[in-house]
Coordinates of C-alpha atoms in Angstrom, one line a residue:
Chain U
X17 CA -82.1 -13.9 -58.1
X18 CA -82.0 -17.1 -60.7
X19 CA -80.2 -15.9 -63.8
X20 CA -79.2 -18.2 -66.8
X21 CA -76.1 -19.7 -64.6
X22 CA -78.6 -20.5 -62.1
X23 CA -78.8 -24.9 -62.3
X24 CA -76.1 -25.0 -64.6
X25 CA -74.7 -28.5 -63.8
X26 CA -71.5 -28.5 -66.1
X27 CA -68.7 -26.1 -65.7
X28 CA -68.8 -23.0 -67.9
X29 CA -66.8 -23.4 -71.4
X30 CA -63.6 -23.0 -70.8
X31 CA -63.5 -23.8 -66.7
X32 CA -61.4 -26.9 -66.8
X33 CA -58.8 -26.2 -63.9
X34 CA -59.6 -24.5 -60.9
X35 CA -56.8 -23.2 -58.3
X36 CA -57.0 -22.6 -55.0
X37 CA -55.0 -20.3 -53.0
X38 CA -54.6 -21.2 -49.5
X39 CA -56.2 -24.3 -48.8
X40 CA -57.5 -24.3 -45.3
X41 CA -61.5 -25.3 -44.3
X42 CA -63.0 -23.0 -46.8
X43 CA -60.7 -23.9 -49.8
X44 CA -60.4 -27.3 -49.0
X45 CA -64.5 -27.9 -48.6
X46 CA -64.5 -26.7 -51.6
X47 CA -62.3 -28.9 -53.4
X48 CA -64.1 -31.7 -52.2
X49 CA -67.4 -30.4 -52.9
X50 CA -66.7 -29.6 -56.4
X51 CA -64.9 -33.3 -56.9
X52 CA -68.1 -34.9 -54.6
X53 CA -70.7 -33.1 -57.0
X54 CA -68.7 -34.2 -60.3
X55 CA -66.6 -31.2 -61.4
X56 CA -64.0 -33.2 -63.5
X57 CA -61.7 -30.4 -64.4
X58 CA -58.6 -30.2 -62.7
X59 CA -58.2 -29.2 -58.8
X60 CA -54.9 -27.4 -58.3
X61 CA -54.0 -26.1 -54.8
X62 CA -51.2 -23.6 -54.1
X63 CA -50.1 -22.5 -51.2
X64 CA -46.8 -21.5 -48.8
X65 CA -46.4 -25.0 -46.3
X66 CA -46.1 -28.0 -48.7
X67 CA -47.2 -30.0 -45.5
X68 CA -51.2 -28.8 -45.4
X69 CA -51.0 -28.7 -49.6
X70 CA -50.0 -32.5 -49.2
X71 CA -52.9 -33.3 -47.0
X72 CA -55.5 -31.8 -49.1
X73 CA -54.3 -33.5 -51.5
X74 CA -54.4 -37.0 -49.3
X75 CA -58.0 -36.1 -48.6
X76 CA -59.1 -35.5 -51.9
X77 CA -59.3 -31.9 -52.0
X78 CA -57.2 -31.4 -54.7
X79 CA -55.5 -33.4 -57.7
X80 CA -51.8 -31.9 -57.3
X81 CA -50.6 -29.1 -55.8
X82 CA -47.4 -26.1 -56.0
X83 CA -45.7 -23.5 -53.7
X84 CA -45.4 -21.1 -56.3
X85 CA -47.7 -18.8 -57.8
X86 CA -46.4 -19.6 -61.4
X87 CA -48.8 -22.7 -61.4
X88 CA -51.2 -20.2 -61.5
X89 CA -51.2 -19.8 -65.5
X90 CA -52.5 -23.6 -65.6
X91 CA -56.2 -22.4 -64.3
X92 CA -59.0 -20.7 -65.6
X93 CA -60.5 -19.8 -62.1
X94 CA -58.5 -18.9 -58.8
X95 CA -60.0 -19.0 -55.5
X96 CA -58.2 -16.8 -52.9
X97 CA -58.3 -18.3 -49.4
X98 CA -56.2 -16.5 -47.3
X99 CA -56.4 -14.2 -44.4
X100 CA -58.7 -10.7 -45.5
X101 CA -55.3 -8.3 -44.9
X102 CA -53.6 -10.0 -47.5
X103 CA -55.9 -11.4 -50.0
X104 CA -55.2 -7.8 -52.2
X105 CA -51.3 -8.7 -52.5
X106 CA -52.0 -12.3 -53.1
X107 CA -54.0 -11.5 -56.0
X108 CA -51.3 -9.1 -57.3
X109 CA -48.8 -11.5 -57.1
X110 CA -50.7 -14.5 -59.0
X111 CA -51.9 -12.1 -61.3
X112 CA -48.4 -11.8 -62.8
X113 CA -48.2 -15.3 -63.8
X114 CA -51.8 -15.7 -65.2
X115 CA -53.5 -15.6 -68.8
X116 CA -55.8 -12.5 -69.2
X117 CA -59.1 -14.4 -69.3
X118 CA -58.4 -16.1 -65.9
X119 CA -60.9 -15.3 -63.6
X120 CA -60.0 -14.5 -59.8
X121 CA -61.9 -14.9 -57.0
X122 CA -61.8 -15.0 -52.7
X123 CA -63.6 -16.4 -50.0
X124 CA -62.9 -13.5 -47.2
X125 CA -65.6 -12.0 -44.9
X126 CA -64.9 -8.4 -45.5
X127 CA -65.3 -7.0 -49.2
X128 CA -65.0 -3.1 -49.6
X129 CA -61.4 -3.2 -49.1
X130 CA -60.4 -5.9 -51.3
X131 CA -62.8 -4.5 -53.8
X132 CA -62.0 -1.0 -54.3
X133 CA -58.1 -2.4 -54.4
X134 CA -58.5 -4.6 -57.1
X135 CA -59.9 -1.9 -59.2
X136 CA -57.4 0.4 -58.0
X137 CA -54.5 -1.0 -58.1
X138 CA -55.1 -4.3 -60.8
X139 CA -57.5 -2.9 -63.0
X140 CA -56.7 -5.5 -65.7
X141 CA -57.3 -8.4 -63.1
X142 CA -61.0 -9.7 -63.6
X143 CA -61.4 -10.2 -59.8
X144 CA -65.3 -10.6 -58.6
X145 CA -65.2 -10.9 -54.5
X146 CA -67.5 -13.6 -53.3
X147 CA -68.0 -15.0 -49.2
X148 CA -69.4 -18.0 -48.7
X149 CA -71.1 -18.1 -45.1
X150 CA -70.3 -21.1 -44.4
X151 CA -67.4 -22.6 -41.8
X152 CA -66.4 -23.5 -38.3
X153 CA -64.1 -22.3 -35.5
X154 CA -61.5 -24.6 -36.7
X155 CA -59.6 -23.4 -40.1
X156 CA -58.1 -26.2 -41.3
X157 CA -58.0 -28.4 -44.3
X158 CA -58.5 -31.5 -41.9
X159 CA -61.9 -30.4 -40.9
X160 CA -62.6 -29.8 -44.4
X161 CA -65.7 -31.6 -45.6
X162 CA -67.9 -31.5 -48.9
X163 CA -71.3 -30.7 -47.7
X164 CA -69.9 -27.1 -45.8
X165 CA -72.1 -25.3 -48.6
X166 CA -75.0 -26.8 -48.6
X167 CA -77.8 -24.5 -48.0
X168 CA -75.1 -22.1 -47.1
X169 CA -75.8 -18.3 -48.5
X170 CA -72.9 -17.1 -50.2
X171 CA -73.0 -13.3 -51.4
X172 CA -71.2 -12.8 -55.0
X173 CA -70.7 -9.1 -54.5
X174 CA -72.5 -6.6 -57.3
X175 CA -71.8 -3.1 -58.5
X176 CA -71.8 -1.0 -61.6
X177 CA -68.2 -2.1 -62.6
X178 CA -68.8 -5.8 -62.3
X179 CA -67.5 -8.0 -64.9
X180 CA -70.4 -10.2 -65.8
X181 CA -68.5 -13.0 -67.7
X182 CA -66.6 -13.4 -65.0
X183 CA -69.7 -12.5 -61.9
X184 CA -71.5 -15.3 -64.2
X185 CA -68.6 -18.4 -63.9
X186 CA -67.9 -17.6 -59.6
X187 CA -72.1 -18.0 -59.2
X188 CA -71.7 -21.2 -60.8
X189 CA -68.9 -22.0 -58.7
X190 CA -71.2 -21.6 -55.6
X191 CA -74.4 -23.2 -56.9
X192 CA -72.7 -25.8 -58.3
X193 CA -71.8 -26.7 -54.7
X194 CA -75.0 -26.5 -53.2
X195 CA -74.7 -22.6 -52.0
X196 CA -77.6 -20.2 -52.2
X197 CA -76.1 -17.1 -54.0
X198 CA -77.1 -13.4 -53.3
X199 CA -75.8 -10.5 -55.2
X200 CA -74.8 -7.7 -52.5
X201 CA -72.7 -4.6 -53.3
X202 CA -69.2 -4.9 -51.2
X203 CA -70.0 -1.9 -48.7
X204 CA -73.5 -3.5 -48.3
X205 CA -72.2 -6.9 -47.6
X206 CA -69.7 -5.3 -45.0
X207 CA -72.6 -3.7 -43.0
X208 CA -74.4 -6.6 -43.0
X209 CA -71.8 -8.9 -41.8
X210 CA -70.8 -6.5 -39.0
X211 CA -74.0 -7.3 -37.7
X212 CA -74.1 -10.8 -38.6
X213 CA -71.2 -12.5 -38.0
X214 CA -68.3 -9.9 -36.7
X215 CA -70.4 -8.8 -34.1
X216 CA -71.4 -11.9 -32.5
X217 CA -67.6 -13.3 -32.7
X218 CA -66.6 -10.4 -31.0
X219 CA -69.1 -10.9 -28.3
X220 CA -68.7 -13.9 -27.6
X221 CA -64.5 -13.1 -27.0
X222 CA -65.8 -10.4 -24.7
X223 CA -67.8 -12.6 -22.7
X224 CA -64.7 -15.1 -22.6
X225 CA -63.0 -12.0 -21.1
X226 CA -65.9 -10.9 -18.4
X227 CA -66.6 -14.7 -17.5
X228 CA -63.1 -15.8 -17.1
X229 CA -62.8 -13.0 -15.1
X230 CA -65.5 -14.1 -12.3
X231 CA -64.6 -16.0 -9.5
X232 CA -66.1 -16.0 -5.9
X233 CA -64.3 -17.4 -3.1
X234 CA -61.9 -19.4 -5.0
X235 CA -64.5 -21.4 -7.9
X236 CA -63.8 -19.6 -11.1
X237 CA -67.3 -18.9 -12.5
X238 CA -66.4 -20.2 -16.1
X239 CA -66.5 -23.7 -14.2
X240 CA -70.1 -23.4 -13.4
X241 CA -70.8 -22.9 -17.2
X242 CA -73.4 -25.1 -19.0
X243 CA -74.1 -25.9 -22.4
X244 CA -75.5 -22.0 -22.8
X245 CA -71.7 -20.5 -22.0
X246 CA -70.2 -23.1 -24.3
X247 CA -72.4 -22.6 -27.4
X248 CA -72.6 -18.6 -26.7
X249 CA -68.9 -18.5 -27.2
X250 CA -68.1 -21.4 -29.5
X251 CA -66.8 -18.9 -32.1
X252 CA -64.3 -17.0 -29.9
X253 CA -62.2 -20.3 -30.3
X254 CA -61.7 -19.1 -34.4
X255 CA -58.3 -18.2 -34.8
X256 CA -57.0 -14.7 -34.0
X257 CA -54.8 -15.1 -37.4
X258 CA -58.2 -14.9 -39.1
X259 CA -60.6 -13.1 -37.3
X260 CA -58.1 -10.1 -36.3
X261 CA -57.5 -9.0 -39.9
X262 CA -61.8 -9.0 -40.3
X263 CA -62.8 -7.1 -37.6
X264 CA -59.9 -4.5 -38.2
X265 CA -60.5 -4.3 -42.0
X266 CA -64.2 -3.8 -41.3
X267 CA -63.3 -1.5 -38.1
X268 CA -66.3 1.1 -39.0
X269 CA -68.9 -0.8 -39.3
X270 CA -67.9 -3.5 -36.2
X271 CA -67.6 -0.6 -33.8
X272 CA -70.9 1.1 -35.0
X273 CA -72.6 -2.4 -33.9
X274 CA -70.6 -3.1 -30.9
X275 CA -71.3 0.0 -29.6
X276 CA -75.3 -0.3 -30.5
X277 CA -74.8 -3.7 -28.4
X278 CA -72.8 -1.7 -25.6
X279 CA -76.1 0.5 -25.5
X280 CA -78.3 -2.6 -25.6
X281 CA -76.8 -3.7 -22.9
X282 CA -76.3 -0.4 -20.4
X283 CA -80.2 0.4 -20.9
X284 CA -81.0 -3.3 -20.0
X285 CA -78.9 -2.8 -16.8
X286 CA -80.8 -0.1 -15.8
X287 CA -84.0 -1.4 -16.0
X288 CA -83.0 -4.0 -13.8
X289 CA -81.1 -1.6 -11.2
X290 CA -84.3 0.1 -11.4
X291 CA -86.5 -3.3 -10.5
X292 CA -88.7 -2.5 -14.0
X293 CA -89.5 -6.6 -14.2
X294 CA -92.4 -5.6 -17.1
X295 CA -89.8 -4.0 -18.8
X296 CA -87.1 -6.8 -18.8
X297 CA -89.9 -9.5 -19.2
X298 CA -91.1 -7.8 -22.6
X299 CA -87.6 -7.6 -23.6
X300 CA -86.4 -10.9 -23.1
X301 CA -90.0 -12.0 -24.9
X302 CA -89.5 -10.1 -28.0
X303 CA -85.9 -11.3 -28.3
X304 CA -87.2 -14.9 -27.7
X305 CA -90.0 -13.9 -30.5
X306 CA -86.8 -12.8 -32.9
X307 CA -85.0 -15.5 -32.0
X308 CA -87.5 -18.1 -33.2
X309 CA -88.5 -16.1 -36.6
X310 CA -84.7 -16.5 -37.6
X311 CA -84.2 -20.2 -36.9
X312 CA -85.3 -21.9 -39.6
X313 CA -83.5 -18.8 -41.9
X314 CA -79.9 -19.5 -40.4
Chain W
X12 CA -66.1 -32.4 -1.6
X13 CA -66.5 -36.0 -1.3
X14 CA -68.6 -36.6 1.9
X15 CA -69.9 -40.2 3.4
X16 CA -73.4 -40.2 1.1
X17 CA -70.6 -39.9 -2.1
X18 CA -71.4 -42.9 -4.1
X19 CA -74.1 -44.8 -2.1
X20 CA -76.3 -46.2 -4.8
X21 CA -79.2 -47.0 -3.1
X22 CA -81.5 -44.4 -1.5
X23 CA -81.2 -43.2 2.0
X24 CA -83.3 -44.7 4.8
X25 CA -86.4 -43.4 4.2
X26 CA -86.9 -42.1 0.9
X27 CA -89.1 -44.2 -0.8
X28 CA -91.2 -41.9 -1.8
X29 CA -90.1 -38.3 -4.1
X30 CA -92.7 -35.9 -5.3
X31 CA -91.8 -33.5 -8.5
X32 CA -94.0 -30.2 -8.2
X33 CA -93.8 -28.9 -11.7
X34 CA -92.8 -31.7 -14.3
X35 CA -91.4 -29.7 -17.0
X36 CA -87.8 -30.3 -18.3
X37 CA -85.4 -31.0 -15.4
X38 CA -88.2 -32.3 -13.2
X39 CA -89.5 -34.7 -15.6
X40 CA -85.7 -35.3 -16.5
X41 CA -85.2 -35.7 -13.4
X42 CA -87.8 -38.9 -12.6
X43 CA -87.0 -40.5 -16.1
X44 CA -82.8 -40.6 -14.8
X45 CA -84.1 -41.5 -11.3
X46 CA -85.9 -44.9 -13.2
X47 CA -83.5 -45.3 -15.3
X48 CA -80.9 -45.4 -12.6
X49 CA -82.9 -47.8 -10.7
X50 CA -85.1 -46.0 -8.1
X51 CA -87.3 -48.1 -6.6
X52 CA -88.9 -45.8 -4.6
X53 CA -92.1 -44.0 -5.8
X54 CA -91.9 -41.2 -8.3
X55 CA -95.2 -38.9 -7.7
X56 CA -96.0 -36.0 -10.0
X57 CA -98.0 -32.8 -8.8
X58 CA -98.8 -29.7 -10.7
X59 CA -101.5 -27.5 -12.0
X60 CA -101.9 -29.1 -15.2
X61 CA -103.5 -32.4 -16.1
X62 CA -102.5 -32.8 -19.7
X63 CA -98.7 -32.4 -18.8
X64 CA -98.7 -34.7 -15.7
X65 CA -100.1 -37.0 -18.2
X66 CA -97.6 -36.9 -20.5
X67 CA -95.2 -37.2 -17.4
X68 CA -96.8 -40.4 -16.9
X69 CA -96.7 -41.5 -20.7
X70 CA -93.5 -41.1 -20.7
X71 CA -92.2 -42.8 -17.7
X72 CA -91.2 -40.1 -15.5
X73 CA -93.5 -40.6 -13.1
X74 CA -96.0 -43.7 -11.5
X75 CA -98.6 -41.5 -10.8
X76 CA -99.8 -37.6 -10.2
X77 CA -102.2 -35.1 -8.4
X78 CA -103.1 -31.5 -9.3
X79 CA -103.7 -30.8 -5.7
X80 CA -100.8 -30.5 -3.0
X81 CA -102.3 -32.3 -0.3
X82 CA -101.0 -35.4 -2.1
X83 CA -97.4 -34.4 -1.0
X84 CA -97.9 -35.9 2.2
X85 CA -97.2 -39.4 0.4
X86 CA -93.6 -38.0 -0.5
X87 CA -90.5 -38.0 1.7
X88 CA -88.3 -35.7 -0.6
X89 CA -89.9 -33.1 -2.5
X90 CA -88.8 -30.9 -5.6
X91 CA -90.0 -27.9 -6.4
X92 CA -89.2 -27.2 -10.6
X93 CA -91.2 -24.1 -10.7
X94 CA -90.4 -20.4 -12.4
X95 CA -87.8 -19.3 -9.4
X96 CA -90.5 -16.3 -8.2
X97 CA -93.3 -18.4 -7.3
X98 CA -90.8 -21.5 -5.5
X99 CA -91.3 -20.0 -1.6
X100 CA -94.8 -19.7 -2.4
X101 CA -95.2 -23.1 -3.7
X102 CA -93.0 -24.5 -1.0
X103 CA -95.8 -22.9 2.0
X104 CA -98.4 -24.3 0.1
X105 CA -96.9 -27.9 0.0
X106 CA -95.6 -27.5 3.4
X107 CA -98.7 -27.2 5.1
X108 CA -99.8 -31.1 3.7
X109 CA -96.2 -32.3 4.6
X110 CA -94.9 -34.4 7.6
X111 CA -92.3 -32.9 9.9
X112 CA -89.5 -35.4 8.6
X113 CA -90.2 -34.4 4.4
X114 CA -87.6 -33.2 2.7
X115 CA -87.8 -30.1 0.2
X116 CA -85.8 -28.9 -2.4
X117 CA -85.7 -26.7 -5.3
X118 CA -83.6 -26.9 -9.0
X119 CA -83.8 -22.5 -9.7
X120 CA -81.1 -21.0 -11.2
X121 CA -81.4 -18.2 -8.5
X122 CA -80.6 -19.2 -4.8
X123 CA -80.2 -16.6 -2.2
X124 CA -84.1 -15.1 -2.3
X125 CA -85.3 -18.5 -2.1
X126 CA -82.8 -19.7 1.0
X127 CA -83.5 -16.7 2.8
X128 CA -87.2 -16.8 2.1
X129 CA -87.5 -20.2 4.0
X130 CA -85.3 -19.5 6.8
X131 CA -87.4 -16.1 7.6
X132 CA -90.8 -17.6 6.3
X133 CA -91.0 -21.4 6.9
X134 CA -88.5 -21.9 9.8
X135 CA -89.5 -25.4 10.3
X136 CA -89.5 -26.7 6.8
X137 CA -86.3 -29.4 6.2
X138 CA -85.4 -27.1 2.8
X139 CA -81.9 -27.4 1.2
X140 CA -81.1 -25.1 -2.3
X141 CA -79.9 -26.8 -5.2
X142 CA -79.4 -26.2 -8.8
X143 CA -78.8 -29.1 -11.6
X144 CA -76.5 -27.0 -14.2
X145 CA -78.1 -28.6 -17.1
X146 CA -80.9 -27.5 -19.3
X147 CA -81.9 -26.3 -22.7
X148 CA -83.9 -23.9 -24.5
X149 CA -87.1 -25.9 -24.6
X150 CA -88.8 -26.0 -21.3
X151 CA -91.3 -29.0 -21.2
X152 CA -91.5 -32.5 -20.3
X153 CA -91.6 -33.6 -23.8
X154 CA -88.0 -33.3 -24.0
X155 CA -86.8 -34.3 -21.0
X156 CA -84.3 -36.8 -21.3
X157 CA -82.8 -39.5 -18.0
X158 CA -79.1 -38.6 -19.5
X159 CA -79.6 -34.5 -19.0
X160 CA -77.6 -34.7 -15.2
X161 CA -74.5 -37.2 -17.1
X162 CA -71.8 -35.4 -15.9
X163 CA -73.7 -32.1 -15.2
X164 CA -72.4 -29.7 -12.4
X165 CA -75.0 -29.2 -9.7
X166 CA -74.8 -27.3 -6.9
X167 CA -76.4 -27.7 -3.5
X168 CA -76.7 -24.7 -0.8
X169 CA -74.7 -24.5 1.8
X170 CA -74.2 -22.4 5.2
X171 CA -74.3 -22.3 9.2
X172 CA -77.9 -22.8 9.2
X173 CA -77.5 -26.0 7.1
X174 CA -79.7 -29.2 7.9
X175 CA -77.0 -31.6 7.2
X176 CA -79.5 -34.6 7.0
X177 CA -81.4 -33.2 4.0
X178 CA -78.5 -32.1 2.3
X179 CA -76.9 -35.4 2.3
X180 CA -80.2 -36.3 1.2
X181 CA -80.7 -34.3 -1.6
X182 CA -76.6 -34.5 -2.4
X183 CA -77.4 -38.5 -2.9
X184 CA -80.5 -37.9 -5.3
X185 CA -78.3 -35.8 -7.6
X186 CA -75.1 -37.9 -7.6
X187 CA -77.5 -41.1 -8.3
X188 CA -78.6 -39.3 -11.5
X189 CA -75.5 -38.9 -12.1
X190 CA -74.6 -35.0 -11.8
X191 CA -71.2 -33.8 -10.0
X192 CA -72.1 -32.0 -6.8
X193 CA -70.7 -29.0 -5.6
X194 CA -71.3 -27.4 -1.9
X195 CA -71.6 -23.5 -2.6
X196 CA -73.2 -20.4 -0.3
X197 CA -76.4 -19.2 -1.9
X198 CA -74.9 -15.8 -2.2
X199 CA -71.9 -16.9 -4.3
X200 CA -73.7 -19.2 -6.7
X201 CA -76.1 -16.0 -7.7
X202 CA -73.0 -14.1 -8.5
X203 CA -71.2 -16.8 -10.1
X204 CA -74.4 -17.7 -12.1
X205 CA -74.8 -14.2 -13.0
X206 CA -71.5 -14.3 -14.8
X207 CA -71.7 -18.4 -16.1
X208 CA -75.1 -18.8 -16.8
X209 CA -77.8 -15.3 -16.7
X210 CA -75.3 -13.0 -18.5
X211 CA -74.9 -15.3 -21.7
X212 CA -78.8 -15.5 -21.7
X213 CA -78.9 -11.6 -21.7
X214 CA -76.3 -11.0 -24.2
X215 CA -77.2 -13.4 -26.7
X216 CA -81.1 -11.9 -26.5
X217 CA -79.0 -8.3 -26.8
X218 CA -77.7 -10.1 -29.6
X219 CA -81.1 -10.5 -31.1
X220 CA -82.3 -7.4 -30.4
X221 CA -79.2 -5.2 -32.5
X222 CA -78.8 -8.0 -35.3
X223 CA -82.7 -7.7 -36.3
X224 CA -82.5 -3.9 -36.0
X225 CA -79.9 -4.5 -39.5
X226 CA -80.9 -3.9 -42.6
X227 CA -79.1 -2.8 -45.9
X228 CA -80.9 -1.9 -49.1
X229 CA -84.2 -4.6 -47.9
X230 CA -81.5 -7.5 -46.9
X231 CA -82.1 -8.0 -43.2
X232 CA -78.9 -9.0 -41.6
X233 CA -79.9 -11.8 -39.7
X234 CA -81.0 -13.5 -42.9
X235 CA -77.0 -13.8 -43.5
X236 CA -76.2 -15.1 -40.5
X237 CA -74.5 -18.2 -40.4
X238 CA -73.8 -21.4 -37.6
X239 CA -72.3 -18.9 -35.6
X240 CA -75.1 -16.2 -35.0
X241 CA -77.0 -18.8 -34.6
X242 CA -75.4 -21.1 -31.6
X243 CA -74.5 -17.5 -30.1
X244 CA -77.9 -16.8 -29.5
X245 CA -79.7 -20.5 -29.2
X246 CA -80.0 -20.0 -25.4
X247 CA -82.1 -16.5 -26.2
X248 CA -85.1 -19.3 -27.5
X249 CA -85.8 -19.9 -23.6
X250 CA -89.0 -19.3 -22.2
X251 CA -89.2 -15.8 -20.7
X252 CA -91.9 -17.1 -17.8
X253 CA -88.7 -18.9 -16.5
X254 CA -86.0 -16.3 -17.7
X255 CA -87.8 -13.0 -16.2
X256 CA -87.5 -14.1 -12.9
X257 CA -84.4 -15.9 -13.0
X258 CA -82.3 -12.4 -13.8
X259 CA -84.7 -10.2 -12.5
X260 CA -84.3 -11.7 -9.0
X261 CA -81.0 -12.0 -9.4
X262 CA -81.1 -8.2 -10.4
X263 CA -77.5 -7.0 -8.4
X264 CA -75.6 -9.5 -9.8
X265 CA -76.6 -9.4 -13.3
X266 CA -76.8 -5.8 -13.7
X267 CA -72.8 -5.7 -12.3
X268 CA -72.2 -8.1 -14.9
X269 CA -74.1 -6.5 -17.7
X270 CA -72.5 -3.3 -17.2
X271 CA -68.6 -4.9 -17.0
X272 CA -70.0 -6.3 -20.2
X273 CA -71.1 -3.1 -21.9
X274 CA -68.0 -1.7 -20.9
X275 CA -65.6 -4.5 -22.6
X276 CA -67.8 -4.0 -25.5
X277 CA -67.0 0.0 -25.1
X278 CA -63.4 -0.8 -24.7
X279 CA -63.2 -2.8 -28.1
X280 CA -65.5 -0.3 -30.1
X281 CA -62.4 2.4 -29.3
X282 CA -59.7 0.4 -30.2
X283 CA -61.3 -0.4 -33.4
X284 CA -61.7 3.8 -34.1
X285 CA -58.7 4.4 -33.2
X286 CA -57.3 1.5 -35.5
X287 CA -55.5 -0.5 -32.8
X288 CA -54.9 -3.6 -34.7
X289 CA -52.1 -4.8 -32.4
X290 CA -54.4 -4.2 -28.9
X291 CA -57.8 -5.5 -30.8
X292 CA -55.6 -8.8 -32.3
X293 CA -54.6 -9.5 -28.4
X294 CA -57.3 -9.3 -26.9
X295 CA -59.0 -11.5 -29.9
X296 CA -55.9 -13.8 -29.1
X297 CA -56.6 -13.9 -25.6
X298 CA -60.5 -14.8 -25.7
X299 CA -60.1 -17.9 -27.5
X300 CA -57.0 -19.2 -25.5
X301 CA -59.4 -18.7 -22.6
X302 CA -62.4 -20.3 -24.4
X303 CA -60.0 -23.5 -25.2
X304 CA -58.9 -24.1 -21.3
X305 CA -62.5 -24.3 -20.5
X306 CA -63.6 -26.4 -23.5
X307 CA -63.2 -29.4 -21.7
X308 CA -64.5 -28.0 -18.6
X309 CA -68.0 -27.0 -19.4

């Protein structure tokens, strides 16, 4: 996967401001993790509420900041972090006030879409999509924090139209902030993060839904949860602003793996309904054995 | 639920003496919070093997052990912290070394084959169900810990044919370690376990199960999976020699559950085919307002 960006510790020539576009907890972890591991370019954050562009800028995140996307022709890299339904249209917008060499990026966890419109529709734009897999349940720019990327993967996506110049300056963008990068083509990376990530939010929001709806003589059944309900549905508290545009811009793939997990689920109900205890045993086992493969992977 | 043994610090009349059968977590948890809470009674270990009961000791959990039951006749209260299917058994066996006036109790996560087992089987045992809500996905002594009950629901059978001594009794030794009891009929705590507790263990080993069936182009999809696959399945790392029989006695109740499950999951999968953006953005919406009332519970 190393390719000559790979370890590159100095920006790219010509990468002396980057902007970033939406500054919530991806945006904003990444302002401070390119100021904590020495970038010393300029940091420009634009965005819509002056109020969370002022904070970024309190914690560090950024060195100055604008509510309209004019600023946009003082960088040489911009960083999209917004919601995945609107990503395309922010890009077009910006992409009006920048210089031709300036090279566009996002952060969003679905990538066909935004893609295959970028090509379409701003063919002059040199956009490469990019997701780090990194972040939290909570979104914003006050739970921002340098090391988010660490370790994290983050897939540059790949394809015979790529623009390498450009594919070459967002990798260093990544490593340079401690991610592991991977080179995925966009309808690849969208399968795999059904199964990954879009899948397990949604089931933990389902069983929000089933718990919360348990109660027995009066004691809600959510109240007798331990630390295994909490964790299993940690991510269900990610906001619906976010998550609702991912799951519904990646709709095919999501409801191919929730309904694989429906079927996982209906044939482990009837071995129990039909008292097959071998059965369930080996089951549970070999998740347990899966389980323990991943964790040091994830 | 506050009762005249709420709050008494100092053991009943008469227990000076409590036996753990099966020092693994919450047993050996169990002795190290009853030290460090300032028992002065006894703390005896029994079990099959000698290497753990020493480690038992090593750590401070207990004074002193015996791989044979006869020794329970030393004890006045008695825990049983064995896989749920083999707890009646273990309970004849120890019964037959016990005097009249001892004290049994159990800590499985499944209650109504167990209650009803002794009432049919061992008529003249003093036995009283509980369960400490508190655990983790590592099963043995060496992790036990004297804070694991801080806080922690537990709940502690209840029902016509209840001996009201030994569940004050057993009520006190909980509250001393500092759990939060809760007076519940064995048949509801199975199905409201089923929902808080056995259910998120099934899904997130479900989880396991359709996320490593993935694979794009050689890139297995759990390999991108980030904090969020991994806390949703941490609880699937528990040992299926405890698990098995937790949901397979338990096997009404979960099933029910697993099936309203499946069939939330079926629910979603169609609104996301039919592209229902407003119904799937809702119902996203409403699983993490429901995840943030409990956040503070669990």
């Amino acid at each position: 996967m190393a390719d000559d960006t790979t370890g590159q510790d100095s920006a790219p020539a010509g990468v002396r401001a980057i902007a970033l576009y939406g500054v919530g907890l991806i945006n904003g972890s990444l302002g401070l993790a390119l100021r904590a591991r020495g970038f010393d370019g300029r940091i420009i954050g634009i965005g819509r509420r002056e109020c969370t562009l002022q904070l970024a800028a309190n914690r560090g995140a950024i060195d100055s900041y604008a509510t309209t996307p004019d600023t946009v022709a003082e960088a040489d890299l911009v960083i999209v972090g917004t919601p995945v339904d609107v990503t395309a249209s922010v890009l077009g917008d910006l992409a009006e006030h920048a210089r031709p060499a300036t090279i566009f990026s996002d952060v969003g966890s679905v990538k066909a879409g935004v893609v295959a419109e970028c090509a379409a529709r701003l063919p002059a734009i040199r956009f490469v999509g990019a997701h780090p897999i990194a972040g939290s349940e909570r979104s914003s720019v006050e739970h921002a924090r340098a090391e988010l990327f660490d370790g994290a993967k983050c897939i540059v996506t790949t394809g015979p139209q790529a623009d390498h110049g450009a594919t070459a300056v967002v990798r260093w963008m990544w490593e340079f902030v401690g991610a592991d990068v991977m080179a995925v083509p966009p309808d690849a990376h969208d399968v795999l993060l059904a199964a990954s990530s879009h899948l397990p939010h949604v089931v933990a929001t389902a069983l929000m839904h089933v718990v919360c709806g348990k109660a027995y003589d009066g004691v809600p059944a959510a109240r007798l949860g331990g630390a295994g309900l909490r964790d299993t549905t940690r991510v269900a508290l990610g906001s619906s602003d976010i998550w609702t545009p991912i799951v519904t811009s990646n709709s095919e793939p999501v409801a191919a793996m929730v309904e694989r997990m429906a079927d996982e689920l209906a044939q482990l109900a009837s071995r129990l309904r039909r008292g097959d205890v071998t059965a369930v045993g080996a089951w549970l086992e070999r998740g347990r054995e899966l389980r323990a493969e991943i964790t040091d992977d994830i």
